[in-house]
Short mmCIF file of C-alpha atoms and ligand atoms in Angstrom, two decimals:
data_model
loop_
_atom_site.label_atom_id
_atom_site.label_comp_id
_atom_site.label_asym_id
_atom_site.label_seq_id
_atom_site.Cartn_x
_atom_site.Cartn_y
_atom_site.Cartn_z
CA MET R 1274 83.35 -52.85 84.55
CA PRO R 1275 82.45 -51.64 80.79
CA ASN R 1276 80.86 -52.29 77.83
CA MET R 1277 83.71 -55.04 76.39
CA ASN R 1278 81.72 -55.14 72.85
CA PRO R 1279 84.54 -54.86 70.32
CA LYS R 1280 81.80 -52.85 68.40
CA LYS R 1281 80.80 -49.23 68.64
CA MET R 1282 76.80 -49.30 68.81
CA ASP R 1283 75.16 -49.26 65.37
CA MET R 1284 74.36 -45.99 63.93
CA PRO R 1285 70.51 -46.79 63.08
CA LEU R 1286 70.09 -44.93 59.50
CA GLN R 1287 67.43 -45.05 56.53
CA ASP R 1288 67.16 -48.37 54.04
CA PRO R 1289 69.51 -47.40 51.25
CA ASN R 1290 66.91 -47.52 48.49
CA VAL R 1291 65.16 -45.37 50.43
CA ARG R 1292 66.25 -42.78 51.43
CA ASN R 1293 68.69 -42.63 47.88
CA LYS R 1294 64.81 -40.99 46.62
CA ASN R 1295 64.99 -38.68 49.82
CA PHE R 1296 66.79 -35.84 51.62
CA ASP R 1297 65.77 -37.17 54.81
CA GLU R 1298 69.06 -37.53 57.45
CA VAL R 1299 70.95 -40.70 56.29
CA ALA R 1300 71.60 -41.29 60.02
CA LEU R 1301 69.00 -41.35 63.18
CA GLY R 1302 70.48 -41.24 66.10
CA TYR R 1303 71.05 -43.32 69.24
CA THR R 1304 68.08 -44.12 70.87
CA LEU R 1305 68.93 -43.17 75.20
CA GLU R 1306 69.25 -46.66 76.09
CA GLN R 1307 71.69 -47.12 72.61
CA ALA R 1308 73.51 -44.15 73.87
CA MET R 1309 73.80 -45.16 77.42
CA GLU R 1310 75.25 -48.59 76.53
CA GLU R 1311 78.12 -46.86 73.71
CA ALA R 1312 79.02 -44.58 76.44
CA ASP R 1313 79.58 -47.91 78.25
CA ARG R 1314 82.54 -48.89 76.27
CA CYS R 1315 84.74 -45.74 77.20
CA LEU R 1316 87.57 -47.13 80.08
CA GLN R 1317 87.88 -43.65 81.37
CA CYS R 1318 91.25 -43.75 80.45
CA LYS R 1319 93.02 -41.12 82.79
CA HIS R 1320 95.83 -39.42 80.02
CA LYS R 1321 92.50 -38.67 77.68
CA PRO R 1322 94.55 -39.65 75.30
CA CYS R 1323 91.24 -38.79 72.90
CA MET R 1324 91.96 -35.84 73.66
CA ASN R 1325 95.06 -35.47 71.25
CA GLY R 1326 92.48 -35.88 68.37
CA CYS R 1327 89.95 -33.77 69.07
CA PRO R 1328 91.47 -29.73 68.17
CA VAL R 1329 89.14 -27.83 69.92
CA ALA R 1330 90.53 -30.44 73.47
CA VAL R 1331 86.39 -30.95 74.75
CA ASP R 1332 86.53 -32.72 77.47
CA ILE R 1333 86.00 -36.43 75.68
CA PRO R 1334 85.76 -38.74 78.99
CA GLY R 1335 84.53 -35.44 80.87
CA PHE R 1336 81.22 -35.87 79.06
CA ILE R 1337 80.79 -39.28 78.09
CA GLY R 1338 81.35 -40.28 81.90
CA LYS R 1339 78.13 -38.22 82.03
CA VAL R 1340 76.38 -39.80 79.66
CA LYS R 1341 76.52 -42.69 81.29
CA ASP R 1342 75.67 -41.90 84.59
CA GLY R 1343 72.12 -40.44 82.47
CA ASP R 1344 73.17 -36.65 83.46
CA MET R 1345 72.36 -34.96 79.25
CA GLU R 1346 72.38 -31.81 79.94
CA ALA R 1347 75.55 -32.25 82.65
CA ALA R 1348 77.69 -33.89 79.82
CA TYR R 1349 75.79 -31.10 77.54
CA LYS R 1350 77.49 -28.09 79.17
CA ILE R 1351 80.95 -29.91 79.67
CA ILE R 1352 81.10 -30.73 75.79
CA LYS R 1353 79.78 -26.72 75.58
CA GLU R 1354 82.68 -25.74 77.19
CA THR R 1355 84.74 -25.77 74.46
CA SER R 1356 82.72 -27.29 71.26
CA SER R 1357 79.72 -23.72 69.98
CA LEU R 1358 78.42 -26.41 67.22
CA PRO R 1359 78.15 -29.60 69.33
CA ALA R 1360 74.88 -30.26 67.43
CA VAL R 1361 77.04 -29.79 63.91
CA CYS R 1362 80.33 -31.94 65.15
CA GLY R 1363 78.95 -34.28 66.16
CA ARG R 1364 77.29 -35.04 62.19
CA VAL R 1365 80.08 -33.66 60.23
CA CYS R 1366 83.42 -33.58 61.67
CA PRO R 1367 86.25 -36.66 60.42
CA GLN R 1368 86.16 -38.64 64.01
CA GLU R 1369 87.79 -40.49 62.97
CA SER R 1370 90.77 -39.16 61.99
CA GLN R 1371 90.67 -37.26 64.68
CA CYS R 1372 89.29 -37.78 68.51
CA GLU R 1373 88.23 -42.08 67.82
CA GLU R 1374 92.11 -42.09 65.85
CA LYS R 1375 93.51 -41.44 69.50
CA CYS R 1376 90.45 -43.69 71.16
CA VAL R 1377 92.56 -47.05 72.38
CA ARG R 1378 89.43 -48.65 72.72
CA GLY R 1379 90.25 -48.43 68.44
CA ILE R 1380 94.08 -50.29 68.78
CA LYS R 1381 92.19 -53.71 68.14
CA HIS R 1382 89.12 -53.49 68.41
CA GLU R 1383 86.52 -50.43 67.40
CA SER R 1384 86.64 -46.95 68.95
CA VAL R 1385 84.35 -45.11 70.87
CA GLY R 1386 81.47 -43.64 69.16
CA ILE R 1387 82.43 -40.05 70.62
CA GLY R 1388 80.91 -38.27 67.67
CA ARG R 1389 77.78 -40.17 67.55
CA LEU R 1390 77.19 -39.63 71.72
CA GLU R 1391 77.76 -35.81 71.07
CA ARG R 1392 74.97 -36.00 68.39
CA PHE R 1393 73.04 -37.43 70.44
CA VAL R 1394 73.93 -35.50 73.50
CA ALA R 1395 73.59 -32.12 71.47
CA ASP R 1396 70.02 -33.33 70.18
CA TYR R 1397 68.86 -34.40 73.61
CA HIS R 1398 69.88 -30.71 74.68
CA ILE R 1399 67.37 -29.30 72.08
CA ALA R 1400 64.28 -31.90 72.33
CA ASN R 1401 64.73 -32.21 76.36
CA GLY R 1402 67.46 -29.24 77.83
CA SER R 1403 66.34 -25.43 79.39
CA THR R 1404 66.12 -23.08 76.93
CA ASP R 1405 67.15 -20.41 79.43
CA VAL R 1406 68.45 -17.55 78.48
CA VAL R 1407 71.55 -14.93 79.58
CA ILE R 1408 72.29 -11.81 77.94
CA PRO R 1409 75.85 -10.87 78.84
CA THR R 1410 75.78 -8.03 80.30
CA SER R 1411 77.18 -5.00 77.42
CA ASN R 1412 80.49 -3.76 78.07
CA GLY R 1413 79.96 -0.54 75.11
CA HIS R 1414 82.45 -1.70 72.53
CA LYS R 1415 81.69 -2.49 69.32
CA VAL R 1416 82.83 -5.59 66.67
CA ALA R 1417 82.28 -6.33 63.35
CA ILE R 1418 82.16 -10.16 61.99
CA VAL R 1419 82.61 -10.72 58.50
CA GLY R 1420 80.90 -13.40 57.02
CA ALA R 1421 78.56 -15.93 59.19
CA GLY R 1422 80.08 -19.74 58.37
CA PRO R 1423 81.13 -22.10 61.77
CA ALA R 1424 84.29 -19.73 62.14
CA GLY R 1425 81.89 -16.34 62.39
CA LEU R 1426 79.50 -17.76 63.85
CA THR R 1427 81.90 -18.90 66.47
CA CYS R 1428 83.35 -15.08 67.51
CA ALA R 1429 80.13 -14.34 67.27
CA GLY R 1430 78.70 -16.33 70.12
CA ASP R 1431 82.13 -15.95 71.79
CA ILE R 1432 82.48 -12.72 71.94
CA ALA R 1433 79.09 -11.28 72.77
CA ASN R 1434 79.13 -13.69 75.74
CA LYS R 1435 82.03 -11.04 76.45
CA GLY R 1436 79.29 -7.82 76.76
CA TYR R 1437 80.58 -7.37 73.24
CA ASP R 1438 77.78 -5.27 70.70
CA VAL R 1439 78.30 -7.83 67.30
CA THR R 1440 77.29 -7.06 64.07
CA ILE R 1441 78.04 -10.22 61.56
CA PHE R 1442 77.83 -8.93 57.99
CA GLU R 1443 76.78 -12.33 55.73
CA ALA R 1444 77.04 -11.88 51.31
CA LEU R 1445 74.55 -14.63 51.20
CA HIS R 1446 70.40 -13.82 52.12
CA LYS R 1447 70.94 -16.61 54.74
CA ALA R 1448 73.41 -17.04 57.55
CA GLY R 1449 74.68 -20.61 58.44
CA GLY R 1450 77.81 -20.39 55.43
CA VAL R 1451 79.05 -23.68 53.91
CA LEU R 1452 76.77 -25.86 56.81
CA VAL R 1453 73.98 -24.70 54.97
CA TYR R 1454 74.66 -23.21 51.06
CA GLY R 1455 76.85 -26.72 51.18
CA ILE R 1456 76.09 -29.28 52.94
CA PRO R 1457 72.57 -30.86 52.42
CA GLU R 1458 70.05 -31.66 54.57
CA PHE R 1459 70.67 -34.91 54.44
CA ARG R 1460 74.00 -35.33 56.41
CA LEU R 1461 73.00 -31.61 57.74
CA PRO R 1462 69.51 -31.15 58.67
CA LYS R 1463 69.54 -27.09 58.22
CA ALA R 1464 66.61 -27.23 61.68
CA ILE R 1465 70.04 -27.68 63.55
CA VAL R 1466 72.32 -24.51 62.05
CA GLN R 1467 69.20 -22.59 62.33
CA LYS R 1468 69.06 -23.05 65.96
CA GLU R 1469 72.17 -22.25 66.59
CA ILE R 1470 71.91 -19.11 64.82
CA ASP R 1471 68.35 -18.20 66.68
CA GLY R 1472 70.59 -18.92 70.21
CA LEU R 1473 73.63 -16.20 69.10
CA LYS R 1474 70.37 -13.38 68.26
CA ALA R 1475 69.06 -13.91 71.50
CA ILE R 1476 71.77 -13.72 73.14
CA GLY R 1477 71.59 -9.68 71.20
CA VAL R 1478 74.22 -10.92 68.37
CA LYS R 1479 73.00 -9.03 64.81
CA VAL R 1480 73.09 -10.68 61.28
CA GLU R 1481 72.73 -8.10 58.76
CA THR R 1482 72.59 -10.96 55.90
CA ASN R 1483 73.15 -10.35 51.88
CA MET R 1484 75.88 -7.65 52.44
CA VAL R 1485 79.21 -7.77 50.56
CA ILE R 1486 81.53 -6.70 52.48
CA GLY R 1487 84.08 -5.01 50.09
CA LYS R 1488 81.04 -3.72 47.62
CA VAL R 1489 78.28 -2.77 50.18
CA LEU R 1490 80.69 -1.72 53.08
CA GLU R 1491 84.73 -1.68 52.91
CA ILE R 1492 86.70 -2.81 55.84
CA ASP R 1493 87.57 0.76 56.17
CA GLU R 1494 84.21 1.39 56.01
CA LEU R 1495 83.45 -0.37 59.40
CA PHE R 1496 86.12 0.43 61.09
CA GLU R 1497 84.61 4.31 60.33
CA MET R 1498 81.34 3.11 61.64
CA GLY R 1499 82.66 2.31 65.12
CA TYR R 1500 83.71 -1.09 65.18
CA GLU R 1501 87.10 -1.37 67.43
CA SER R 1502 88.00 -4.16 65.70
CA ILE R 1503 86.92 -6.61 62.94
CA PHE R 1504 86.71 -10.59 62.20
CA ILE R 1505 86.79 -12.15 58.76
CA GLY R 1506 85.56 -15.97 58.32
CA SER R 1507 84.84 -15.24 55.06
CA GLY R 1508 85.96 -18.65 53.93
CA ALA R 1509 87.59 -20.49 51.03
CA GLY R 1510 83.83 -20.01 48.62
CA LEU R 1511 85.65 -20.19 45.48
CA PRO R 1512 85.38 -23.05 42.77
CA ASN R 1513 88.42 -24.21 41.00
CA PHE R 1514 88.00 -25.78 38.17
CA MET R 1515 90.48 -28.12 35.35
CA ASN R 1516 90.70 -25.29 32.48
CA LEU R 1517 89.34 -28.52 30.14
CA GLU R 1518 88.38 -27.51 26.94
CA GLY R 1519 84.57 -27.73 27.18
CA GLU R 1520 83.58 -25.97 30.80
CA ASN R 1521 82.07 -23.44 29.33
CA LEU R 1522 79.44 -26.77 27.89
CA LYS R 1523 75.40 -26.56 29.29
CA GLY R 1524 75.68 -29.61 31.96
CA VAL R 1525 78.94 -28.64 33.43
CA PHE R 1526 79.14 -26.67 36.72
CA SER R 1527 81.03 -26.59 40.21
CA ALA R 1528 80.15 -28.98 42.96
CA ASN R 1529 79.78 -25.31 44.56
CA GLU R 1530 76.52 -23.89 41.88
CA TYR R 1531 75.06 -27.50 42.11
CA LEU R 1532 75.24 -27.75 46.27
CA THR R 1533 73.34 -24.42 46.41
CA ARG R 1534 70.50 -24.84 44.54
CA PHE R 1535 69.57 -27.83 46.35
CA ASN R 1536 70.04 -26.02 49.47
CA LEU R 1537 69.90 -21.71 49.40
CA MET R 1538 67.09 -22.95 46.46
CA LYS R 1539 65.54 -25.24 48.43
CA ALA R 1540 65.74 -27.93 45.39
CA TYR R 1541 65.68 -30.17 48.12
CA GLU R 1542 62.08 -29.47 49.24
CA THR R 1543 58.82 -31.08 47.69
CA GLY R 1544 56.48 -28.75 46.26
CA VAL R 1545 59.41 -26.07 45.82
CA ASP R 1546 60.65 -25.27 41.97
CA THR R 1547 63.55 -24.52 42.17
CA PRO R 1548 65.24 -25.28 38.25
CA ILE R 1549 67.83 -27.74 38.71
CA PHE R 1550 69.59 -29.94 35.61
CA LYS R 1551 68.02 -33.96 35.83
CA ALA R 1552 71.20 -35.18 34.34
CA LYS R 1553 70.61 -39.07 33.38
CA ARG R 1554 74.42 -39.76 33.83
CA ALA R 1555 75.85 -37.44 35.82
CA ALA R 1556 79.62 -37.39 36.36
CA ILE R 1557 81.00 -35.05 39.55
CA ILE R 1558 85.44 -34.84 39.61
CA GLY R 1559 87.15 -35.25 42.87
CA GLY R 1560 86.94 -37.62 45.90
CA GLY R 1561 86.20 -35.05 49.11
CA ASN R 1562 83.58 -34.23 51.05
CA VAL R 1563 82.15 -31.82 48.37
CA ALA R 1564 81.65 -35.05 45.10
CA MET R 1565 80.05 -37.15 47.90
CA ASP R 1566 77.60 -34.59 48.01
CA ALA R 1567 76.73 -33.68 44.13
CA ALA R 1568 76.78 -37.21 44.28
CA ARG R 1569 74.60 -37.83 46.26
CA CYS R 1570 72.53 -35.25 45.39
CA ALA R 1571 72.08 -36.49 41.69
CA LYS R 1572 71.04 -39.33 42.20
CA ARG R 1573 68.10 -37.92 44.82
CA VAL R 1574 66.81 -35.75 42.04
CA GLY R 1575 66.84 -39.38 39.95
CA CYS R 1576 69.69 -39.54 37.64
CA GLU R 1577 69.61 -43.30 36.52
CA GLU R 1578 74.27 -43.08 36.67
CA VAL R 1579 76.44 -40.61 39.02
CA TYR R 1580 79.65 -41.18 38.74
CA ILE R 1581 82.95 -40.61 41.54
CA VAL R 1582 85.72 -40.07 39.03
CA TYR R 1583 88.75 -39.12 40.86
CA ARG R 1584 92.30 -39.57 40.23
CA ARG R 1585 93.52 -41.13 42.79
CA GLY R 1586 91.79 -45.03 44.48
CA MET R 1587 89.79 -45.89 46.64
CA ASP R 1588 91.92 -45.39 49.68
CA GLU R 1589 93.02 -42.03 48.87
CA LEU R 1590 89.82 -41.00 48.57
CA PRO R 1591 90.29 -37.87 50.92
CA ALA R 1592 86.24 -38.31 51.75
CA ARG R 1593 85.18 -39.09 55.23
CA ARG R 1594 85.26 -43.02 55.38
CA GLU R 1595 81.41 -43.13 56.68
CA GLU R 1596 80.60 -40.99 53.05
CA VAL R 1597 81.75 -42.98 50.68
CA GLU R 1598 80.20 -46.00 52.40
CA HIS R 1599 77.35 -44.51 52.31
CA ALA R 1600 77.58 -42.48 49.01
CA GLU R 1601 78.62 -47.06 47.82
CA GLU R 1602 75.08 -47.89 49.76
CA GLU R 1603 73.37 -45.56 47.80
CA GLY R 1604 74.17 -46.62 44.13
CA ILE R 1605 76.94 -44.88 43.46
CA ILE R 1606 79.56 -45.66 40.80
CA PHE R 1607 83.36 -44.88 42.49
CA LYS R 1608 85.35 -44.80 38.45
CA THR R 1609 89.16 -44.48 40.46
CA LEU R 1610 92.48 -43.90 38.82
CA THR R 1611 90.75 -41.94 36.26
CA ASN R 1612 90.98 -38.45 34.51
CA PRO R 1613 89.14 -36.52 32.61
CA VAL R 1614 91.31 -34.07 29.55
CA ARG R 1615 88.31 -33.14 27.33
CA ILE R 1616 84.78 -32.22 27.64
CA LEU R 1617 82.81 -33.21 24.57
CA GLY R 1618 79.96 -31.28 23.74
CA ASP R 1619 76.73 -31.44 21.08
CA GLU R 1620 76.14 -28.52 18.25
CA ASN R 1621 73.80 -27.25 20.75
CA GLY R 1622 76.50 -26.55 23.35
CA ASN R 1623 75.24 -29.55 25.74
CA CYS R 1624 78.01 -32.03 27.57
CA ILE R 1625 77.68 -35.55 25.74
CA GLY R 1626 80.22 -36.73 27.78
CA MET R 1627 84.05 -37.04 28.74
CA GLU R 1628 87.53 -37.70 27.20
CA CYS R 1629 89.39 -39.85 30.33
CA VAL R 1630 92.79 -41.12 30.89
CA GLU R 1631 92.79 -44.01 32.96
CA MET R 1632 95.95 -43.32 35.83
CA GLU R 1633 98.35 -44.92 38.05
CA LEU R 1634 100.09 -44.31 41.65
CA GLY R 1635 104.11 -43.13 40.86
CA GLU R 1636 106.06 -42.15 44.32
CA ALA R 1637 104.94 -40.65 46.93
CA ASP R 1638 104.55 -36.43 46.39
CA ASP R 1639 105.35 -33.73 48.68
CA SER R 1640 101.40 -34.53 50.41
CA GLY R 1641 103.12 -38.29 51.21
CA ARG R 1642 100.29 -39.82 48.59
CA ARG R 1643 101.02 -41.25 46.07
CA ARG R 1644 101.19 -39.14 42.64
CA PRO R 1645 98.85 -40.39 40.24
CA VAL R 1646 100.23 -40.56 36.79
CA ILE R 1647 99.05 -41.32 33.18
CA LYS R 1648 98.79 -44.50 31.75
CA GLU R 1649 99.65 -43.37 27.55
CA GLY R 1650 97.55 -44.23 25.64
CA SER R 1651 94.33 -45.33 27.55
CA ASN R 1652 92.58 -43.06 26.74
CA PHE R 1653 88.32 -43.91 26.58
CA VAL R 1654 85.06 -42.01 26.49
CA MET R 1655 82.14 -41.45 29.63
CA ASP R 1656 79.22 -40.76 28.09
CA ILE R 1657 77.52 -38.24 30.60
CA ASP R 1658 75.40 -35.15 30.04
CA CYS R 1659 76.43 -33.92 33.32
CA MET R 1660 80.38 -33.26 34.62
CA ILE R 1661 80.06 -31.50 38.13
CA MET R 1662 83.96 -30.20 39.29
CA SER R 1663 84.53 -30.28 42.36
CA ILE R 1664 88.38 -30.53 42.28
CA GLY R 1665 88.50 -27.24 45.61
CA THR R 1666 87.92 -24.21 46.19
CA SER R 1667 89.82 -21.25 46.68
CA PRO R 1668 89.73 -17.50 49.05
CA ASN R 1669 87.41 -15.19 46.96
CA PRO R 1670 89.60 -12.27 46.79
CA LEU R 1671 86.83 -9.29 46.83
CA ILE R 1672 88.06 -8.84 50.71
CA LEU R 1673 92.09 -8.85 50.37
CA SER R 1674 91.54 -6.91 46.87
CA THR R 1675 89.35 -4.08 48.64
CA THR R 1676 91.34 -3.93 51.34
CA ASP R 1677 95.14 -1.85 52.09
CA GLY R 1678 96.79 -3.95 54.81
CA LEU R 1679 96.42 -7.15 53.94
CA ASP R 1680 99.16 -10.30 53.59
CA ALA R 1681 97.98 -13.39 52.23
CA ASN R 1682 99.75 -15.90 50.73
CA LYS R 1683 100.49 -17.32 47.28
CA TRP R 1684 96.95 -19.04 47.66
CA GLY R 1685 95.11 -16.33 47.96
CA CYS R 1686 94.86 -17.10 51.71
CA LEU R 1687 94.65 -14.18 54.66
CA ILE R 1688 97.80 -14.36 56.59
CA ALA R 1689 96.70 -14.37 60.30
CA ASP R 1690 98.56 -15.87 63.25
CA GLU R 1691 97.59 -18.30 65.84
CA ASP R 1692 94.99 -16.11 67.59
CA GLY R 1693 93.73 -14.90 64.33
CA LYS R 1694 96.34 -11.33 64.05
CA THR R 1695 96.14 -10.14 60.69
CA SER R 1696 99.08 -8.01 59.04
CA ARG R 1697 96.01 -5.18 59.78
CA GLU R 1698 96.14 -3.29 63.20
CA GLY R 1699 92.44 -4.85 64.54
CA VAL R 1700 91.35 -7.32 62.36
CA TYR R 1701 91.44 -10.86 62.12
CA ALA R 1702 90.98 -13.62 60.44
CA GLY R 1703 90.66 -17.53 60.56
CA GLY R 1704 88.47 -20.24 59.41
CA ASP R 1705 88.74 -21.59 55.54
CA ALA R 1706 89.68 -17.61 54.29
CA VAL R 1707 93.01 -19.00 56.42
CA THR R 1708 93.47 -22.27 55.93
CA GLY R 1709 92.25 -22.75 53.09
CA ALA R 1710 89.20 -25.93 52.96
CA ALA R 1711 89.37 -27.40 55.58
CA THR R 1712 87.50 -28.31 58.62
CA VAL R 1713 83.86 -26.94 60.27
CA ILE R 1714 85.90 -27.73 63.74
CA LEU R 1715 88.58 -25.54 62.45
CA ALA R 1716 86.82 -23.55 61.77
CA MET R 1717 85.22 -23.45 64.55
CA GLY R 1718 88.39 -23.81 66.73
CA ALA R 1719 89.72 -20.93 64.83
CA GLY R 1720 86.46 -18.08 65.39
CA LYS R 1721 87.39 -19.42 69.59
CA ASP R 1722 90.55 -17.74 69.25
CA ALA R 1723 90.82 -14.74 67.62
CA ALA R 1724 86.80 -13.89 70.14
CA LYS R 1725 89.79 -14.67 72.77
CA ALA R 1726 92.60 -12.00 71.20
CA MET R 1727 89.75 -9.38 69.48
CA ASP R 1728 89.14 -9.78 73.43
CA GLU R 1729 92.96 -8.48 74.79
CA TYR R 1730 93.60 -6.05 71.82
CA ILE R 1731 90.72 -3.93 72.48
CA GLN R 1732 90.73 -4.11 76.04
CA SER R 1733 94.82 -3.72 76.64
CA LYS R 1734 93.82 -0.12 73.59
P1 LIG T 3128 82.85 -20.83 55.27
O1 LIG T 3128 81.43 -21.96 56.24
O2 LIG T 3128 82.33 -20.93 53.55
O3 LIG T 3128 81.22 -19.34 55.50
C1 LIG T 3128 81.56 -18.24 55.54
C2 LIG T 3128 80.58 -17.16 54.98
O4 LIG T 3128 81.12 -16.25 54.72
C3 LIG T 3128 79.64 -17.26 54.10
O5 LIG T 3128 78.69 -17.65 54.74
C4 LIG T 3128 79.75 -16.52 52.87
O6 LIG T 3128 78.86 -16.04 52.51
C5 LIG T 3128 80.41 -15.68 53.88
N1 LIG T 3128 80.96 -14.54 52.72
C6 LIG T 3128 81.71 -14.80 52.06
N2 LIG T 3128 82.42 -13.11 52.02
C7 LIG T 3128 81.82 -12.64 52.44
C8 LIG T 3128 82.06 -11.15 52.00
N3 LIG T 3128 83.05 -10.49 50.95
N4 LIG T 3128 81.36 -10.47 52.80
C9 LIG T 3128 80.65 -10.67 53.76
N5 LIG T 3128 79.62 -12.78 53.72
C10 LIG T 3128 80.77 -13.01 53.14
N6 LIG T 3128 83.45 -29.98 56.66
C11 LIG T 3128 83.86 -30.87 58.23
O7 LIG T 3128 84.34 -30.97 58.64
N7 LIG T 3128 83.12 -31.65 57.61
C12 LIG T 3128 82.20 -32.47 57.13
O8 LIG T 3128 81.46 -32.93 56.69
C13 LIG T 3128 82.77 -31.32 55.86
N8 LIG T 3128 81.86 -31.96 54.19
C14 LIG T 3128 81.66 -30.45 53.55
C15 LIG T 3128 80.72 -30.23 52.75
C16 LIG T 3128 80.63 -29.16 51.56
C17 LIG T 3128 79.67 -29.69 50.70
C18 LIG T 3128 81.58 -28.10 51.57
C19 LIG T 3128 81.70 -26.87 50.34
C20 LIG T 3128 82.17 -28.04 52.59
C21 LIG T 3128 82.61 -29.35 53.00
N9 LIG T 3128 83.31 -29.19 54.68
C22 LIG T 3128 82.93 -30.34 55.27
C23 LIG T 3128 84.72 -27.70 55.35
C24 LIG T 3128 83.25 -26.88 56.14
O9 LIG T 3128 82.15 -26.58 55.79
C25 LIG T 3128 84.20 -25.48 56.04
O10 LIG T 3128 85.48 -25.69 56.17
C26 LIG T 3128 83.32 -24.75 56.93
O11 LIG T 3128 82.57 -23.98 57.19
C27 LIG T 3128 84.76 -23.60 56.96
O12 LIG T 3128 84.11 -22.55 57.92
P2 LIG T 3128 84.22 -20.56 57.58
O13 LIG T 3128 82.89 -19.83 58.48
O14 LIG T 3128 85.65 -20.80 57.04
O15 LIG T 3128 83.32 -20.45 55.86
FE1 LIG T 3129 85.52 -35.19 67.93
FE2 LIG T 3129 84.88 -33.37 66.97
FE3 LIG T 3129 83.89 -34.16 69.38
FE4 LIG T 3129 85.85 -32.63 68.90
S1 LIG T 3129 84.54 -31.44 68.82
S2 LIG T 3129 85.65 -34.37 70.10
S3 LIG T 3129 87.33 -33.76 67.36
S4 LIG T 3129 83.49 -35.18 67.25
FE1 LIG T 3130 87.54 -43.19 76.45
FE2 LIG T 3130 88.54 -43.71 74.18
FE3 LIG T 3130 88.92 -41.64 75.50
FE4 LIG T 3130 89.76 -44.06 76.30
S1 LIG T 3130 90.59 -42.78 74.81
S2 LIG T 3130 88.77 -41.83 77.70
S3 LIG T 3130 88.49 -45.00 76.05
S4 LIG T 3130 87.85 -42.45 74.51
#
């Protein structure tokens, strides 16, 4: 008889008033006993509806069944058949709108904690599992991967396992993409991502950092160097701005820049003297995961009042519900149905405030969400010394502008079919570079599909 507890096993967390002053991971993970008890809530449904919600179709009842039996290594092997980065996805996947949304236990009560169990299995493997490395036999073919984010890393791992000689070219000095430069340590410890990169290096994948493709080398030069196929997983790292008066004032940042200072320049580590803007009152504009991350970082370095300023309501916030709850617990103040119209500065060019308008929700727009409209005459000023723009990102146009024959849409996203094939022969693409800012699991899935298609392309030449 399964465990019919209507609620999923709580995730142990750091106390909000302690964690909002440190960068250690917020969620502490299940113990073995907690994981087995939660696994026992799974009904092992014959039609596996939860799998339909997972973009890479992890065999969810299969792996949870093994957790129930206490065979964590078998559970890990099942997840790894379809997911390359389980320790990452178990932490950051929007499970509530994917696998867990389709779980039958969620119809009347709380769904099974699929993400929490996936994280447990992956962490258990890191701590106790086999470290044996099977080096694939070389097939004599060379491929190049541009970008070391989840799309590029997954593509590299899958195609290297087929015997290819793989080199990843990464623009930054560290591999990992948004997993290391965007998502903060308190949500995704860097050591977890580094383990995955070390695993790739162990099977022979080469990682060349500080290699901006389109500047240091162009796509055509990579072909001339003997790479037979190229995967572009360069993400969507170019921040959008609102083009407001005052955006050049001191104290106004993009969330990307702000988070990169914390992550890649190590402002999260005690004893590291990274220049980071010490704000007293900060407003983060936007309501997605990126905005929550920036707000929670600002709080952790002592900002007294941190606001999330969002033009729709609480119900429309695009961030994961769990991240919103964690942010609220940590003291982040939500100012919804509010939009900035002008940033105010002093005579020295410092940000000293922000003129805003109140909004109300009108008719639904093309996305199905109710469109925010300005309440006439509602202008007011918020007294802030820091403003962080987190209203989305676009792909950087560098590769597109230096490569002939690559098609893109009006937002600058590369056009690729479902296998990642672009308009240029031998060039494949996937992840945020194709979809625009999306999720880790979708980028990973795209990298997997492209690895398969690149193999078929090279073998059919
Ligand atoms: P990226 O991760 O952006 O990696 C692209 C890589 O390519 C980067 O390392 C970049 O430096 C490199 N590159 C770019 N141009 C070049 C070039 N010319 N030459 C060489 N290298 C280049 N998703 C979730 O699922 N859950 C979350 O909780 C979540 N939180 C997020 C929080 C933040 C702060 C951000 C920014 C994003 C978040 N996302 C989240 C989105 C998710 O991280 C991305 O969708 C995912 O990382 C996209 O993967 P990618 O491999 O396509 O691109
Ligand atoms: Fe759920 Fe993500 Fe795991 Fe798929 S990869 S089962 S969506 S947590
Ligand atoms: Fe288990 Fe829920 Fe999937 Fe059913 S839908 S197999 S209960 S995780």
